[in-house]
Coordinates of C-alpha atoms in Angstrom, one line a residue:
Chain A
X1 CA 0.0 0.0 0.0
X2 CA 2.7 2.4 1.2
X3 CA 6.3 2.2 0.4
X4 CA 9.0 4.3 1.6
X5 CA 12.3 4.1 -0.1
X6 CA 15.4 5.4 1.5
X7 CA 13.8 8.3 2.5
X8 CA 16.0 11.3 3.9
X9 CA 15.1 14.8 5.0
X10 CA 17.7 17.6 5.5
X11 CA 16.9 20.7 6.5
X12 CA 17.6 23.8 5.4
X13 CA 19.5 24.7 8.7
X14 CA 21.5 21.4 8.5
X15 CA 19.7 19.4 10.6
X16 CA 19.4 16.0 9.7
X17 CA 15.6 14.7 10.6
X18 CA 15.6 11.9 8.7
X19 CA 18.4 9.2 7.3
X20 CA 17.5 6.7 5.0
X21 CA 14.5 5.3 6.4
X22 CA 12.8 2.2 4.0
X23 CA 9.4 1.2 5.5
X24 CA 6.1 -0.2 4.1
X25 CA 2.7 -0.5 5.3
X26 CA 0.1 -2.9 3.8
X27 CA -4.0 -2.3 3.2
X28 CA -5.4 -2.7 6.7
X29 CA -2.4 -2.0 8.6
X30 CA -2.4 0.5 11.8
X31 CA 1.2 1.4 12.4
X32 CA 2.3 3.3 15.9
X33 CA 5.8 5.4 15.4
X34 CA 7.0 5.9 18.3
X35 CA 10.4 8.2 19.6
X36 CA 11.4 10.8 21.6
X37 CA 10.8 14.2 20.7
X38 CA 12.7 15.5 17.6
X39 CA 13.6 12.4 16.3
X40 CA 11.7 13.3 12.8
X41 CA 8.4 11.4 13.6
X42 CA 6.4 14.7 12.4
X43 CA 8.6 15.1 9.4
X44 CA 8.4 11.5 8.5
X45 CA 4.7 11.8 8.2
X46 CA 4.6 14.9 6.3
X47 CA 7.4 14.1 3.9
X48 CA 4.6 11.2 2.9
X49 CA 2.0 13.8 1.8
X50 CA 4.7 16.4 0.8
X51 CA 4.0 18.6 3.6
X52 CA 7.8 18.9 4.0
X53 CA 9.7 17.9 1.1
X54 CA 11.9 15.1 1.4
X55 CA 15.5 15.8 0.6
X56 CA 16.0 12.0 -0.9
X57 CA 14.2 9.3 -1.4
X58 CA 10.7 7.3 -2.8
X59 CA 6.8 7.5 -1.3
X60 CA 5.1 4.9 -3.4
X61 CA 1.1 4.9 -2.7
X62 CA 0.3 1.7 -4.6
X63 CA 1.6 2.7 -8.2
X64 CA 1.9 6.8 -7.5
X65 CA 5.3 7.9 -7.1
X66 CA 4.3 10.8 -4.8
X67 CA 8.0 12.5 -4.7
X68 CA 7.9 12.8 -8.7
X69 CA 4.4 14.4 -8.8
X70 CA 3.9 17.3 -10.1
X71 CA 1.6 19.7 -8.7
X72 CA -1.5 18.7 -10.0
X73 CA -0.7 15.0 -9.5
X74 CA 0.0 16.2 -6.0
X75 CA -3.3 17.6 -5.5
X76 CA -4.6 14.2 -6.7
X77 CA -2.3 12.1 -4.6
X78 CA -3.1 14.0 -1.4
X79 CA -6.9 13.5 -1.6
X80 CA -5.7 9.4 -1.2
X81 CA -4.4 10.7 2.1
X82 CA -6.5 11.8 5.1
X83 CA -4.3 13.4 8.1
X84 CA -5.2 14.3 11.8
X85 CA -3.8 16.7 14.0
X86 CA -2.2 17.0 17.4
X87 CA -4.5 20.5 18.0
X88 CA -6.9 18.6 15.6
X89 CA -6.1 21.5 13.1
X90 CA -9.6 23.0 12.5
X91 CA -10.5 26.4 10.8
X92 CA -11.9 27.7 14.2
X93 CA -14.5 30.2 12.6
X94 CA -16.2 27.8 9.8
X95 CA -19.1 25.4 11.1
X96 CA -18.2 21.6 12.0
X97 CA -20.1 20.7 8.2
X98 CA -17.4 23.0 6.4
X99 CA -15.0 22.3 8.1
X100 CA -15.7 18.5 7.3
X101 CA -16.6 19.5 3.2
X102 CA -13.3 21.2 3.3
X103 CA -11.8 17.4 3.6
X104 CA -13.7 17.2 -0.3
X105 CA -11.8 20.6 -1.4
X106 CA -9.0 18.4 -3.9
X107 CA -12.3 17.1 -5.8
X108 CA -14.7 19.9 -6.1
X109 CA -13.5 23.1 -9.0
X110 CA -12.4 26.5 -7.1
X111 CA -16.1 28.4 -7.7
X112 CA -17.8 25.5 -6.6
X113 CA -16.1 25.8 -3.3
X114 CA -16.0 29.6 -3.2
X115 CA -19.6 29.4 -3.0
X116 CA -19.8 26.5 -0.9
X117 CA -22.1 24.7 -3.6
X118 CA -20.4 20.9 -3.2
X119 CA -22.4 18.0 -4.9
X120 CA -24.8 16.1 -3.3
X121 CA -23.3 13.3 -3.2
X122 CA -20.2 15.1 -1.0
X123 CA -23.1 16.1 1.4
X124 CA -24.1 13.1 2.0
X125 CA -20.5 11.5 2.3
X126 CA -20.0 14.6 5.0
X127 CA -23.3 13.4 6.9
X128 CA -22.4 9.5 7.0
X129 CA -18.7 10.6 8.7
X130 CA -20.3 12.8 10.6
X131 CA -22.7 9.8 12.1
X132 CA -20.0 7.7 12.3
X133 CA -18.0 9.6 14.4
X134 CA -21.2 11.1 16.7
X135 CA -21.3 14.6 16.0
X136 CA -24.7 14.4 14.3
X137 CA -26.2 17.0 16.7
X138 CA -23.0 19.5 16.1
X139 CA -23.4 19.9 12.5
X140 CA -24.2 23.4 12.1
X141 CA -21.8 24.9 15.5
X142 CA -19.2 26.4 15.0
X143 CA -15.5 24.3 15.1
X144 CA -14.6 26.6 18.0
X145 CA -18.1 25.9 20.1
X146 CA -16.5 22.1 20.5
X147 CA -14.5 20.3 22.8
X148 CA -11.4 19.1 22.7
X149 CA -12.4 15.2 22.2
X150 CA -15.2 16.6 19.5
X151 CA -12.7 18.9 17.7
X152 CA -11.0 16.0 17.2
X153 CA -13.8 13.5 16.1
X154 CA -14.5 16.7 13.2
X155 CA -10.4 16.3 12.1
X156 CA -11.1 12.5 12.1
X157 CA -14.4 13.3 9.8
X158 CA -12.6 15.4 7.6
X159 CA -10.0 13.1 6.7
X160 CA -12.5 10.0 6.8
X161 CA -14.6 12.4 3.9
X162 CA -11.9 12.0 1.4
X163 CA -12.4 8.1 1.0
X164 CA -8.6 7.9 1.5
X165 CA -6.2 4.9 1.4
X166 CA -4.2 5.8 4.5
X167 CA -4.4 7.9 7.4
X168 CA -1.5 10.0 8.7
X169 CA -2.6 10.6 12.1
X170 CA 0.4 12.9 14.0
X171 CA 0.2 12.9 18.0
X172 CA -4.0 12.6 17.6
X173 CA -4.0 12.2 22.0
X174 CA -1.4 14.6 23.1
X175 CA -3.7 17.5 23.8
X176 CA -6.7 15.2 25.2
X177 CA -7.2 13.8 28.7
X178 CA -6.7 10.0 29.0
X179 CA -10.6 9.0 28.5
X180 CA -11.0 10.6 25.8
X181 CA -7.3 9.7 24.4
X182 CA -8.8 6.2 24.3
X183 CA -12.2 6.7 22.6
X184 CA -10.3 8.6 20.0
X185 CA -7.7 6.1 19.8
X186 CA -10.7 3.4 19.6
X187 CA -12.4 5.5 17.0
X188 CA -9.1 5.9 14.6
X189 CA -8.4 1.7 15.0
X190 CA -11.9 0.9 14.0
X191 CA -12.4 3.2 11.1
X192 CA -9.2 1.9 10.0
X193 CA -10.3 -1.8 10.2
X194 CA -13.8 -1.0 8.5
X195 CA -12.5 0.4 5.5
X196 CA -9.4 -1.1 5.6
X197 CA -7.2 1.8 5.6
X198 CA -3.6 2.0 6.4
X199 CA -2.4 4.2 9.2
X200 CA 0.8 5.8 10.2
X201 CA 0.1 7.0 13.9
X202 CA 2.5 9.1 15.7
X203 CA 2.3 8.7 19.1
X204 CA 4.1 9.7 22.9
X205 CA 2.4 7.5 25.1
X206 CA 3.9 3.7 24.7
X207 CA 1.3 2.3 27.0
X208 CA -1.8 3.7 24.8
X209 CA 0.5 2.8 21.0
X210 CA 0.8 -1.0 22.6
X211 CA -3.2 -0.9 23.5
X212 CA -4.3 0.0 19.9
X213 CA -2.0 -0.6 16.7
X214 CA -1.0 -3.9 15.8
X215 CA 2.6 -2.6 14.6
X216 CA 5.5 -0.2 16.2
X217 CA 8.1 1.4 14.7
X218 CA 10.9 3.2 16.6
X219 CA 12.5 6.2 15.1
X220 CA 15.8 7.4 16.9
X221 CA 18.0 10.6 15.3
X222 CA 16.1 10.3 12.1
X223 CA 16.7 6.1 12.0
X224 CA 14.5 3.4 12.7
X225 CA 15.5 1.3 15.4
X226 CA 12.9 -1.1 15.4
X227 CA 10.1 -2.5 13.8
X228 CA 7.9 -5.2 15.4
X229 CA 4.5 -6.3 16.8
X230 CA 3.3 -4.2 20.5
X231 CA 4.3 -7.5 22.0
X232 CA 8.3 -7.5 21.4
X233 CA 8.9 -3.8 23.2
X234 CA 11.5 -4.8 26.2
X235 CA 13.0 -2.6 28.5
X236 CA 16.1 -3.1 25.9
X237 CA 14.3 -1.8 23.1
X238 CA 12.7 1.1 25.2
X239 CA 15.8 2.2 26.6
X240 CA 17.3 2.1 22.2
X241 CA 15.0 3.9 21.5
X242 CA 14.6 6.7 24.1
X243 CA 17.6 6.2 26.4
X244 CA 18.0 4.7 29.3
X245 CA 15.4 5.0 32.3
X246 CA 13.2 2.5 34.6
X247 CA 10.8 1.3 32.0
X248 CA 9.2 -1.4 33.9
X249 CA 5.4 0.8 35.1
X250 CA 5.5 1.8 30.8
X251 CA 5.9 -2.4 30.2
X252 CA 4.4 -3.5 33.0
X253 CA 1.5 -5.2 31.0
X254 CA 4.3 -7.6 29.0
X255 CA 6.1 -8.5 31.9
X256 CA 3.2 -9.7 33.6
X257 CA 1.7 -11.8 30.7
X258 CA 5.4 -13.2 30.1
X259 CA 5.5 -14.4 33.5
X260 CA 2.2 -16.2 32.9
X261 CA 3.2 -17.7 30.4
X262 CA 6.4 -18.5 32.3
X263 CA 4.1 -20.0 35.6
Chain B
X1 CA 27.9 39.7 34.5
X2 CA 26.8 41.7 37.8
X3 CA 27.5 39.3 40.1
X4 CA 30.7 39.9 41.5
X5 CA 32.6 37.7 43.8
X6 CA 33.5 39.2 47.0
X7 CA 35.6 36.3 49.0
X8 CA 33.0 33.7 49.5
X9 CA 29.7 36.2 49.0
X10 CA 28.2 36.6 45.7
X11 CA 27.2 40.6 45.3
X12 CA 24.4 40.6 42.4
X13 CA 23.5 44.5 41.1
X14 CA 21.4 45.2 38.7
X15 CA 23.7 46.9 36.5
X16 CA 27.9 47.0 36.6
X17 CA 29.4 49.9 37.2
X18 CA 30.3 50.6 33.9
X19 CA 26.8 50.4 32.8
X20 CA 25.7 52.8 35.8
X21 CA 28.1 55.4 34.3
X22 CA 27.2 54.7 31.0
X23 CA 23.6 55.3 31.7
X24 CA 23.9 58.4 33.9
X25 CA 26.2 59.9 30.4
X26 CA 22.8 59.5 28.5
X27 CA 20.3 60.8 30.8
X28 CA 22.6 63.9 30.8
X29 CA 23.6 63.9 27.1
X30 CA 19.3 63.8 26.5
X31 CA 18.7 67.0 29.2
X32 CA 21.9 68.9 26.9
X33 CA 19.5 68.2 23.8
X34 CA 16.2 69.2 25.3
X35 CA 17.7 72.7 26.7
X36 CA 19.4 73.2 23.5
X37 CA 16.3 72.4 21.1
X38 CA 14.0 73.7 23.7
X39 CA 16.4 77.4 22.9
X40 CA 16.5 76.9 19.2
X41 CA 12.3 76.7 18.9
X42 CA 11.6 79.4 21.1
X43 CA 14.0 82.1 19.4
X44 CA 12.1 83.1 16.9
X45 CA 8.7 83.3 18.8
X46 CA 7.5 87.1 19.6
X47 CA 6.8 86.5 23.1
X48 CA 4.1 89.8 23.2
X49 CA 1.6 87.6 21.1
X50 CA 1.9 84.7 23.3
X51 CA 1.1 86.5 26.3
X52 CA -1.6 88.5 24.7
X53 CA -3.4 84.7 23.6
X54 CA -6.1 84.3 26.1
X55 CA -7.1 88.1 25.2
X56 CA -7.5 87.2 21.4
X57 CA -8.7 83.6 22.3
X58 CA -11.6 85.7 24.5
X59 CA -12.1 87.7 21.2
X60 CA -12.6 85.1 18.8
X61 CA -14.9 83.0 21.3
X62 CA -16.9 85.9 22.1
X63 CA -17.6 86.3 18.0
X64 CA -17.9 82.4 17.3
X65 CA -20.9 82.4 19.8
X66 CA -23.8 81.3 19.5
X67 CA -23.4 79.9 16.0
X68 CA -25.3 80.7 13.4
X69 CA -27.8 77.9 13.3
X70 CA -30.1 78.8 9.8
X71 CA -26.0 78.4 8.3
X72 CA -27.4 74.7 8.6
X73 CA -29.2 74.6 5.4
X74 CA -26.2 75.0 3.3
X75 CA -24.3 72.3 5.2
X76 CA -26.1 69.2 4.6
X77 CA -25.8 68.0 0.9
X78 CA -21.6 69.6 1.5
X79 CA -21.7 67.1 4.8
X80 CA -23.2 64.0 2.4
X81 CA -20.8 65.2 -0.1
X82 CA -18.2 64.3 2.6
X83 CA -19.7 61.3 4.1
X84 CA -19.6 59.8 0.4
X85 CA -16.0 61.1 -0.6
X86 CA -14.9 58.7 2.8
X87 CA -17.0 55.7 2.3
X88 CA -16.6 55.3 -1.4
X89 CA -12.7 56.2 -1.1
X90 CA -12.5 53.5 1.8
X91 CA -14.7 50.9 -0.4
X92 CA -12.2 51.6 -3.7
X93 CA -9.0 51.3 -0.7
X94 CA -10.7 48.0 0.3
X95 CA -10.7 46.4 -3.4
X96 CA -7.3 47.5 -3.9
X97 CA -6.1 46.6 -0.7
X98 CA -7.0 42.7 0.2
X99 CA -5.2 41.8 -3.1
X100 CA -2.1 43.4 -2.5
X101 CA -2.2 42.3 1.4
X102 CA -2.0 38.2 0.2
X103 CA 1.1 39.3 -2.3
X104 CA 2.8 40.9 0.5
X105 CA 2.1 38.7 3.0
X106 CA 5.0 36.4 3.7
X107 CA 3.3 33.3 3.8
X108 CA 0.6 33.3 1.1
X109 CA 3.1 35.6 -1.5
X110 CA 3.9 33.9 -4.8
X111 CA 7.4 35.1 -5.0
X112 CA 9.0 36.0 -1.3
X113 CA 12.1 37.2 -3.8
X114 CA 10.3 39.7 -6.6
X115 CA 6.6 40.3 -5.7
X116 CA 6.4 40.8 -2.0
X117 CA 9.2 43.7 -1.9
X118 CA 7.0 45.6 -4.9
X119 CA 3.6 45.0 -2.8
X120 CA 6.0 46.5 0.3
X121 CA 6.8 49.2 -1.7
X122 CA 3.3 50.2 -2.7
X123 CA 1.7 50.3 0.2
X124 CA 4.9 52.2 2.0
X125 CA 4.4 54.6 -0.9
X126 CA 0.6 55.1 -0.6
X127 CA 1.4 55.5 3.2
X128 CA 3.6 57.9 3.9
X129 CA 2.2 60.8 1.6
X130 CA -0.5 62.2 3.6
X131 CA -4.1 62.7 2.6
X132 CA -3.9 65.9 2.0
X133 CA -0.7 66.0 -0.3
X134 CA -2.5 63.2 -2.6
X135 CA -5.4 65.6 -1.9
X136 CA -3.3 68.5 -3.6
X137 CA -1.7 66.7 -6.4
X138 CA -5.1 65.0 -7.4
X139 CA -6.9 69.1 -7.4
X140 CA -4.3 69.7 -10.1
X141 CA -4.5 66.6 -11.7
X142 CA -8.7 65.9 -11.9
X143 CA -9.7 69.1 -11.0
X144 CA -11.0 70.5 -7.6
X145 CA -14.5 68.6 -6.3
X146 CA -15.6 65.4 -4.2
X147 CA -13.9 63.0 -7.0
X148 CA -10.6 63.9 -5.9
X149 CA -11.0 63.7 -2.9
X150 CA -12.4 60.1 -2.9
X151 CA -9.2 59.5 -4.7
X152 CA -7.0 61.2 -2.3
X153 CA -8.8 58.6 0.3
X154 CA -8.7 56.0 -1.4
X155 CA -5.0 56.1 -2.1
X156 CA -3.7 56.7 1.5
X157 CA -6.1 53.8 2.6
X158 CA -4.1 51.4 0.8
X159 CA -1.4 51.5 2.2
X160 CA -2.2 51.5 5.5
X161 CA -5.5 48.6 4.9
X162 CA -2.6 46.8 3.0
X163 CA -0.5 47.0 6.0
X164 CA -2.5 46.0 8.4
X165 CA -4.2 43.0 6.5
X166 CA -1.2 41.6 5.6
X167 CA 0.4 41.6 9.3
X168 CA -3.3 40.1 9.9
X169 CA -2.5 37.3 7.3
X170 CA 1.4 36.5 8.7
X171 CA 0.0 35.8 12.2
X172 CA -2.5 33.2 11.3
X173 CA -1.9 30.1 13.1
X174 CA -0.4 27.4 10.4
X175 CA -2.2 24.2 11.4
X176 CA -5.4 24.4 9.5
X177 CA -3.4 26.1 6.6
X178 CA -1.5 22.4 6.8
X179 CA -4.6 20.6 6.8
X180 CA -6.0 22.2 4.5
X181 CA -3.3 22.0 1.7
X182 CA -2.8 18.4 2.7
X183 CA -6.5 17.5 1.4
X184 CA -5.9 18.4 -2.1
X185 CA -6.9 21.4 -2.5
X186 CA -5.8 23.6 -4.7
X187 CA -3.4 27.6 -3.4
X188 CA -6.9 29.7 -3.7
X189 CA -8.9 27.0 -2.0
X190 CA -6.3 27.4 0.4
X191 CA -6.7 31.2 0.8
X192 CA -10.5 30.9 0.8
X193 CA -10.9 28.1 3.3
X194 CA -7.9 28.1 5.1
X195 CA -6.4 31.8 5.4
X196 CA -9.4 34.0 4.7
X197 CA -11.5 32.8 7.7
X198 CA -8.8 33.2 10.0
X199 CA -8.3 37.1 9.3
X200 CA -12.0 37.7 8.6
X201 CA -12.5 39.8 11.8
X202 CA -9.5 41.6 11.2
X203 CA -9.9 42.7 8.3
X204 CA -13.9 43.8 9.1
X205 CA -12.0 45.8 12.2
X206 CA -9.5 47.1 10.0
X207 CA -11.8 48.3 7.3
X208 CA -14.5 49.9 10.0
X209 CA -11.6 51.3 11.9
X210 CA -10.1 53.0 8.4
X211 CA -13.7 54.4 7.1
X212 CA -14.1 56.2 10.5
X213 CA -10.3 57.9 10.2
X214 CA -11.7 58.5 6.4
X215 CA -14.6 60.5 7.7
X216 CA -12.5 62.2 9.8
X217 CA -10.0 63.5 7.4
X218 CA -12.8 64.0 4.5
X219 CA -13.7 66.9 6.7
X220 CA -10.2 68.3 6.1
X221 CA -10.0 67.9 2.2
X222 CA -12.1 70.3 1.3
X223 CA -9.3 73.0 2.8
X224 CA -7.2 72.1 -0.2
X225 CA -10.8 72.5 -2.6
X226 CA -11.2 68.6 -2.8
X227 CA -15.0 68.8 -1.9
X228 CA -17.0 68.2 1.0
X229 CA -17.8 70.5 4.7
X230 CA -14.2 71.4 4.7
X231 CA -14.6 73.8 1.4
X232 CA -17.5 75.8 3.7
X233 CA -15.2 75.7 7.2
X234 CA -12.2 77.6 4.3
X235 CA -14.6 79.8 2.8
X236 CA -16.0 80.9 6.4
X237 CA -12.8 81.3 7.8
X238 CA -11.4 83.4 5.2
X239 CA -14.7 85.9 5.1
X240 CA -14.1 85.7 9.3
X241 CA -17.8 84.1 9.6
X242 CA -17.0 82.8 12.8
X243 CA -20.4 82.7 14.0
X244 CA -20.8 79.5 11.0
X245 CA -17.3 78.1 11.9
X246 CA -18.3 77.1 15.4
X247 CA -21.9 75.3 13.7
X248 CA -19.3 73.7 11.4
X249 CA -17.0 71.8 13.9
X250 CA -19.7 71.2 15.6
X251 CA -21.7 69.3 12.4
X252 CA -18.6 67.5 12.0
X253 CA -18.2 66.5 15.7
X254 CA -21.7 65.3 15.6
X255 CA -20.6 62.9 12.6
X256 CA -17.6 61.7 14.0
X257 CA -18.9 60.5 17.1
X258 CA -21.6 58.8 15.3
X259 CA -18.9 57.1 12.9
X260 CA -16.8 56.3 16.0
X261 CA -20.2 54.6 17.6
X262 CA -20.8 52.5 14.4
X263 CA -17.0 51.3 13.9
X264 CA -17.2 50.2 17.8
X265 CA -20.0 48.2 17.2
X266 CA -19.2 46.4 14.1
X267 CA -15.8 45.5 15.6
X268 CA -17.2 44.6 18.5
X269 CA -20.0 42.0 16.7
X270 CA -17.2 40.4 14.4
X271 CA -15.0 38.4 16.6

């Protein structure tokens, strides 16, 4: 579904975020990437939908080279590709509905949009998201009226609107409380498994990526460091990929279902 | 740097000596240039006429009262010549203005290099000549009359709407901008969805806050024969009608504390 080749991302200061990082993610697939802050988690995700522009290297999604696009195949490529926010990313003073019909902008013409006349069939793609993710009653507020667990539900809805393939999904928890980190955390995993969507989440809290994705990749200095099922993260592999500290309350849940298996 | 060691204590000051001396050499060096300015603008005055102000003040006040209220009748279609010369110079300012405010704008300019430095430049240009010098060039130019004066509006406004707007549109937060580019669509949907929502209050405060300046300085145009109440406060005060001076400034302080009312209220609503 999603293939990155040797990607690398310099900066224009010098710094290096990223350094030859290969990784691919089938149909179906929720990915956690995990690592400590500024070890290029954000730039790996928005070197994939050209956000930042990588320095080096191949995004294939399926047959699209999205690196060689130009910038009308870009505009086409990115509608594949839904992403959600850490501050969820919402144009505060437009109502939850445009703010979710801006997620169609890449497949309506410029007028069309200017004057907010999107086909029918968009509508009614806006209000079956919308239902999905509960915000049927919020339709017509404004995105600034919400809170922070809805603001995010209406970024999830605007990224589910475009019918993409995969779903970049950067820190989508850091700004929520840990109930509703969990419901939106729920909410991303299942969307992903109904429509079989790819994701690439990026994501702080170890505990909450081992609850939810079925994959974890670590990113160290721009590298990855590992690359395995929730399962297989050790104190060893913690301490590669952050540095060393007492891991064992962030493992806790492993360690205990080792030593049952163990007894 | 002030902390100085002292044996085993640590003596913190706010400032090192040599910064203590250095700022007492300043606050001197600035009373030598307020004596010596201070001498220079009061040389030429002829110090009889200032003391003999309040007398001629008393004069003048005495002749100004009461005003001549039937003057009235001659002022209103000269006050709605004045009230249009300011709103349709701000509307023209406005047009001119949001355009020029996205090219100069850092982040939604299509060349950072070539287009945003010539957007700088026209709206620096259009701001520092005053109304009233566009106002005297465009009398020559058009003719005297409210037309010129709407232009004389108009062209200061841009500048300083352009200014405004486009420090509006560089302090937009970039998150949505991001989300929005990143579902396709296309650099205007951008600006339409992503930019121009964000700086819509602004702008509304902007525009509000520039027509009520206009209004004021319409009243003023006329001095220089670019239409409006102005031409009747020149031709009063050159026949010494003083009596019709007074009912002019105080027609135009009626207007522009209504104007001020409206522009706090529509700022107020948009938020």
């Amino acid at each position: 579904m999603l293939r990155i080749e040797n990607l690398t991302k310099r900066y224009a200061t010098g710094d290096l975020a990223l350094e030859d990082v290969s990784l691919s993610v089938p149909s179906g697939q929720v990915m956690g990437l995990i690592g400590p802050s500024g070890a290029g988690k954000s730039t790996l995700i928005r070197c994939v939908n050209r956000l930042v522009e990588p320095s080096a290297g191949r995004v294939m999604l399926g047959d699209t080279d999205v690196v060689a696009a130009d910038r009308a195949g870009l505009s086409r490529v990115r509608r594949r590709m839904g992403m959600i926010f850490q501050e969820y990313a919402l144009v505060d003073r437009l109502t939850v509905m445009e703010n979710v019909l801006s997620g169609r902008l890449g497949y309506v013409g410029f007028w069309r949009s200017f004057f907010r006349r999107f086909p029918q069939a968009d509508i009614d793609r806006a209000f079956a998201v919308l239902d999905r993710v509960g915000l049927m009653d919020h339709v017509d507020k404004r995105a600034d009226a919400l809170s922070g667990g809805q603001r995010q539900r209406v970024g999830i809805a605007r990224a589910l609107v475009q019918e993409p393939e995969l779903l970049l999904v950067d820190e989508p928890t850091a700004s929520l409380d840990p109930k509703t980190s969990r419901q939106i955390m729920r909410l991303i995993v299942e969307v992903c498994a109904e429509r079989g969507l790819a994701a690439i989440v990026n994501i702080h809290d170890v505990a909450l990526a081992q609850q939810f994705v079925q994959r974890i990749v670590g990113l160290r200095k721009g590298q990855i460091v590992f690359d395995g099922p929730p399962d297989a993260l050790s104190a060893d592999v913690l301490t590669e990929i952050y540095g060393a500290e007492d891991w064992s309350a962030t493992i806790r849940k492993v360690d205990e279902e080792e030593e049952a298996v163990a007894a | 740097m002030p902390v100085i060691t002292s044996g085993a204590t640590k003596i913190w000051r706010r400032r090192t000596t040599k910064a203590e001396w250095a700022r007492s050499g300043a606050w001197f060096a600035a009373v030598l240039v307020f004596v010596f300015t201070w001498q220079a603008m009061t040389q030429d005055t002829i110090w009889s006429f200032v003391w003999d102000a309040p007398t001629q003040a008393a004069d003048i006040g005495g002749r100004m009262l009461p005003p001549k209220w039937s003057y009235i009748h001659e002022l209103w279609r000269p006050l709605w010549d004045t009230l249009n010369m300011a709103t349709l110079g701000t509307a023209m300012a406005i047009v001119l203005a949001l355009p020029l405010a996205f090219l100069a704008a850092r982040n939604t300019t299509p060349s950072v290099a070539f287009v945003r430095p010539l957007a700088l430049l026209v709206i620096v240009a259009s701001r520092s000549v005053n109304a009233i010098i566009w106002a005297l060039l465009l009398v020559t130019l058009v003719g005297p009359g409210v037309f010129a004066g709407l232009l004389a509006i108009g062209l200061r406004s841009i500048g300083f709407l352009g200014k405004l707007i486009y420090e509006a549109i560089e302090e937009i937060s970039d998150e949505p901008i991001e989300a929005i580019r990143a579902t396709g669509a296309s650099r205007m949907q951008v600006l339409v969805w992503g930019v121009w929502p964000q700086i819509t209050p602004a702008f509304a405060g902007v525009s509000v806050f520039r027509w009520d300046i206009n209004i004021r300085e319409a009243t003023v145009l006329g001095l220089v024969g670019a239409g409006g109440i102005g031409m009747n406060l020149e031709s009063s005060m050159s026949t010494l009608a003083w009596n019709q001076v007074t009912l002019i400034l105080l027609v135009i302080l009626g207007t522009v504390v209504v104007s001020e009312y409206v522009s706090a209220r529509v700022r107020q609503a948009v938020s």
